[in-house]
Coordinates of N, CA and C in Angstrom, one line a residue:
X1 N 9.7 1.7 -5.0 CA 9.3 2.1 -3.6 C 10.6 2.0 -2.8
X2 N 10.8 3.4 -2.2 CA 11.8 3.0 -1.2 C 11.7 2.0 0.2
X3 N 12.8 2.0 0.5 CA 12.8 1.0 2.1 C 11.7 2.1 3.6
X4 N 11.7 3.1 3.2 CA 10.7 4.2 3.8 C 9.3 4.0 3.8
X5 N 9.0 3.3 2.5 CA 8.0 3.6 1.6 C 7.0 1.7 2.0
X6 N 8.3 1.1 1.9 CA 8.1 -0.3 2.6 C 8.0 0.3 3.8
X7 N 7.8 0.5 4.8 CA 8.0 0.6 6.3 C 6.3 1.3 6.7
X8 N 6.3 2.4 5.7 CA 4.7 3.1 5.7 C 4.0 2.4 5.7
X9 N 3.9 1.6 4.1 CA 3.2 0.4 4.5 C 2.8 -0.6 5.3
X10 N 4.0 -1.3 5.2 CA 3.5 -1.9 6.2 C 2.8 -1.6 7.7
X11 N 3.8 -0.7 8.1 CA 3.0 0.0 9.3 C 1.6 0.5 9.3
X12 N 1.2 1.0 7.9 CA -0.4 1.5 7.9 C -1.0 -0.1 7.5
X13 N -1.0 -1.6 7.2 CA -1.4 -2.2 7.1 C -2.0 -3.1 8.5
X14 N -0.8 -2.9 9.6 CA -0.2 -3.5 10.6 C -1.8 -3.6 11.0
X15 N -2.3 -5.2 11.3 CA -3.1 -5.6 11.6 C -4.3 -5.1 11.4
X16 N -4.8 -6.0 9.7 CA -4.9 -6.2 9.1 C -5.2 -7.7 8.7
X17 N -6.2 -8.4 8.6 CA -6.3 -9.6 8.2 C -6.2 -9.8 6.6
X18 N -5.0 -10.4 6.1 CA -4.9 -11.1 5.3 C -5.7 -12.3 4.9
X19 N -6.2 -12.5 3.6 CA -6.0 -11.9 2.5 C -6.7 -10.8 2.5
X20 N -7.0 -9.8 1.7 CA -7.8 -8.7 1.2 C -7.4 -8.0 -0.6
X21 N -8.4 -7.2 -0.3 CA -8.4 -7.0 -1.6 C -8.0 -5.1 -2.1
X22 N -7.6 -5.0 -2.8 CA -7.1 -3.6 -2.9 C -7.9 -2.5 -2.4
X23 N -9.1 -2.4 -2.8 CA -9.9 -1.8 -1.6 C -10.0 -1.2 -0.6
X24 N -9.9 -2.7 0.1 CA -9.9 -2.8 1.7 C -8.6 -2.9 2.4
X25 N -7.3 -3.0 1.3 CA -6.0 -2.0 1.8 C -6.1 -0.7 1.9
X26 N -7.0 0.3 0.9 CA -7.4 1.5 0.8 C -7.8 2.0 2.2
X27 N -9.1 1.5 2.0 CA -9.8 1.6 3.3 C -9.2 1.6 4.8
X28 N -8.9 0.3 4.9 CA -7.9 0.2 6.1 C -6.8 1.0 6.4
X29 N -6.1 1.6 5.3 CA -5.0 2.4 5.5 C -5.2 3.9 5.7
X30 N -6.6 4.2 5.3 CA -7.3 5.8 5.2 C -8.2 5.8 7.1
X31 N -8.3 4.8 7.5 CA -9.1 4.9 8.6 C -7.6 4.8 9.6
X32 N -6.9 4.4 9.4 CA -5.5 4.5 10.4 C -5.0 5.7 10.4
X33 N -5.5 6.7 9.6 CA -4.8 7.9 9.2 C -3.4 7.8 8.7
X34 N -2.9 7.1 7.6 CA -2.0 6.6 6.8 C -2.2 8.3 6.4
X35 N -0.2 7.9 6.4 CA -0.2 9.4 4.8 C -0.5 9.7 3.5
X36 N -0.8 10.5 2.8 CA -1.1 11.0 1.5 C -0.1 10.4 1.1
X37 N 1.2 9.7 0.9 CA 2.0 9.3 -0.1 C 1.9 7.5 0.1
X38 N 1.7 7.5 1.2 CA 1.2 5.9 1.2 C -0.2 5.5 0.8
X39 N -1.0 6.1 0.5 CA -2.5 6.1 0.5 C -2.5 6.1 -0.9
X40 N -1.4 7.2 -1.8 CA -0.9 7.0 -3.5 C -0.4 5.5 -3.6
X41 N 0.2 5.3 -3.1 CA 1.2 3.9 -3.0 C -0.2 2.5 -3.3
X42 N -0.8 3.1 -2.1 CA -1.5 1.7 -2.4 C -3.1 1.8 -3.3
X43 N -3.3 3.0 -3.9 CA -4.4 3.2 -4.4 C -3.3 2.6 -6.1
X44 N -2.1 2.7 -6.1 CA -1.6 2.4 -7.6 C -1.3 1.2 -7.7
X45 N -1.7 0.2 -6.8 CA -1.7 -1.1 -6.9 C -2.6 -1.6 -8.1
X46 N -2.2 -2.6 -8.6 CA -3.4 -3.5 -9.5 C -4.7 -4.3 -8.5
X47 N -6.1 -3.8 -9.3 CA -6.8 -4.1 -8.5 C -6.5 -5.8 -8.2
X48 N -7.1 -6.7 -7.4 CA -7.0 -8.0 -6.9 C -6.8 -8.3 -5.4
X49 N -6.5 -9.4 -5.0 CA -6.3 -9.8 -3.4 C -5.2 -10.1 -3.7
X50 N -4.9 -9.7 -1.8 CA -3.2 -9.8 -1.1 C -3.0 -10.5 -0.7
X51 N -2.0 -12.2 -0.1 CA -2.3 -12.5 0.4 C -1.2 -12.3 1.9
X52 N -0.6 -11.0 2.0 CA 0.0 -10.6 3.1 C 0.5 -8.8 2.7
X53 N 0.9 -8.6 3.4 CA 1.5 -6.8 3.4 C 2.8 -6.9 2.8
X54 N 3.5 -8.3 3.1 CA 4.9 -8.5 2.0 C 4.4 -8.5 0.2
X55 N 3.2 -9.2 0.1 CA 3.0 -9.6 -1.0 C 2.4 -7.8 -1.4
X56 N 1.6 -7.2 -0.7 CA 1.7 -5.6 -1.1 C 2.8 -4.6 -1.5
X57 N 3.9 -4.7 -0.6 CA 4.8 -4.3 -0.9 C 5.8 -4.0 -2.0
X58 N 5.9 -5.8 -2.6 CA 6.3 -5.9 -4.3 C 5.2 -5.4 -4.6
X59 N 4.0 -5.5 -4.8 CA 3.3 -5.1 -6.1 C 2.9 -3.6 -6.3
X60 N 3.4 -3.0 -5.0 CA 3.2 -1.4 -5.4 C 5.0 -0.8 -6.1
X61 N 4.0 -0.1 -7.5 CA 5.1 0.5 -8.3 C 6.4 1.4 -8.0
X62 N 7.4 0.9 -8.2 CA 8.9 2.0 -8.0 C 8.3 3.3 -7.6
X63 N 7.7 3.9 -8.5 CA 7.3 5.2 -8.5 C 5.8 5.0 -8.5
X64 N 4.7 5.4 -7.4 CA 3.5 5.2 -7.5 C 3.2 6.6 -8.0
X65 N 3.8 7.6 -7.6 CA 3.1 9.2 -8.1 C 2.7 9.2 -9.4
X66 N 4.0 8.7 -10.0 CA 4.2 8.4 -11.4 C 3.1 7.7 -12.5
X67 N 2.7 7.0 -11.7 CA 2.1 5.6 -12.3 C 0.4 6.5 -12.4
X68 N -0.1 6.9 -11.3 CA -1.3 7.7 -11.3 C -1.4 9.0 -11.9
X69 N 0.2 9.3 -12.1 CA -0.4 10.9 -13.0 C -0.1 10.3 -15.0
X70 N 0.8 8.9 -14.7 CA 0.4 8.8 -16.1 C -0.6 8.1 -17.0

């Protein structure tokens, strides 16, 4: 994930109550009108709970396109 890609995120997380669960990052980031490439990003997370938008950040893959088309 680029430094871009960090910044999406977090910005489509931005308040947000931690903890949550991959889901309800989904969710939360699709009702902010988050972009199609961040909405990949965090749909290719391992399902589980977050317990912040830092801790989202490492666990979404280098390449998330990658990861869902393979």
């Amino acid at each position: 994930m680029t430094d871009s890609d960090e910044r999406r995120v977090t910005k489509a997380l931005q308040g947000l109550e931690f903890p949550a669960e991959k889901s309800d990052l989904v969710a939360y980031a699709e009702d902010r009108g988050a972009a199609e490439k961040t909405l990949r990003a965090l749909e290719s997370l391992p399902d589980g709970s977050y317990g912040s938008s830092e801790e989202v950040e490492q666990a979404v893959p280098q390449r998330p396109d990658e990861e869902l088309s393979g």
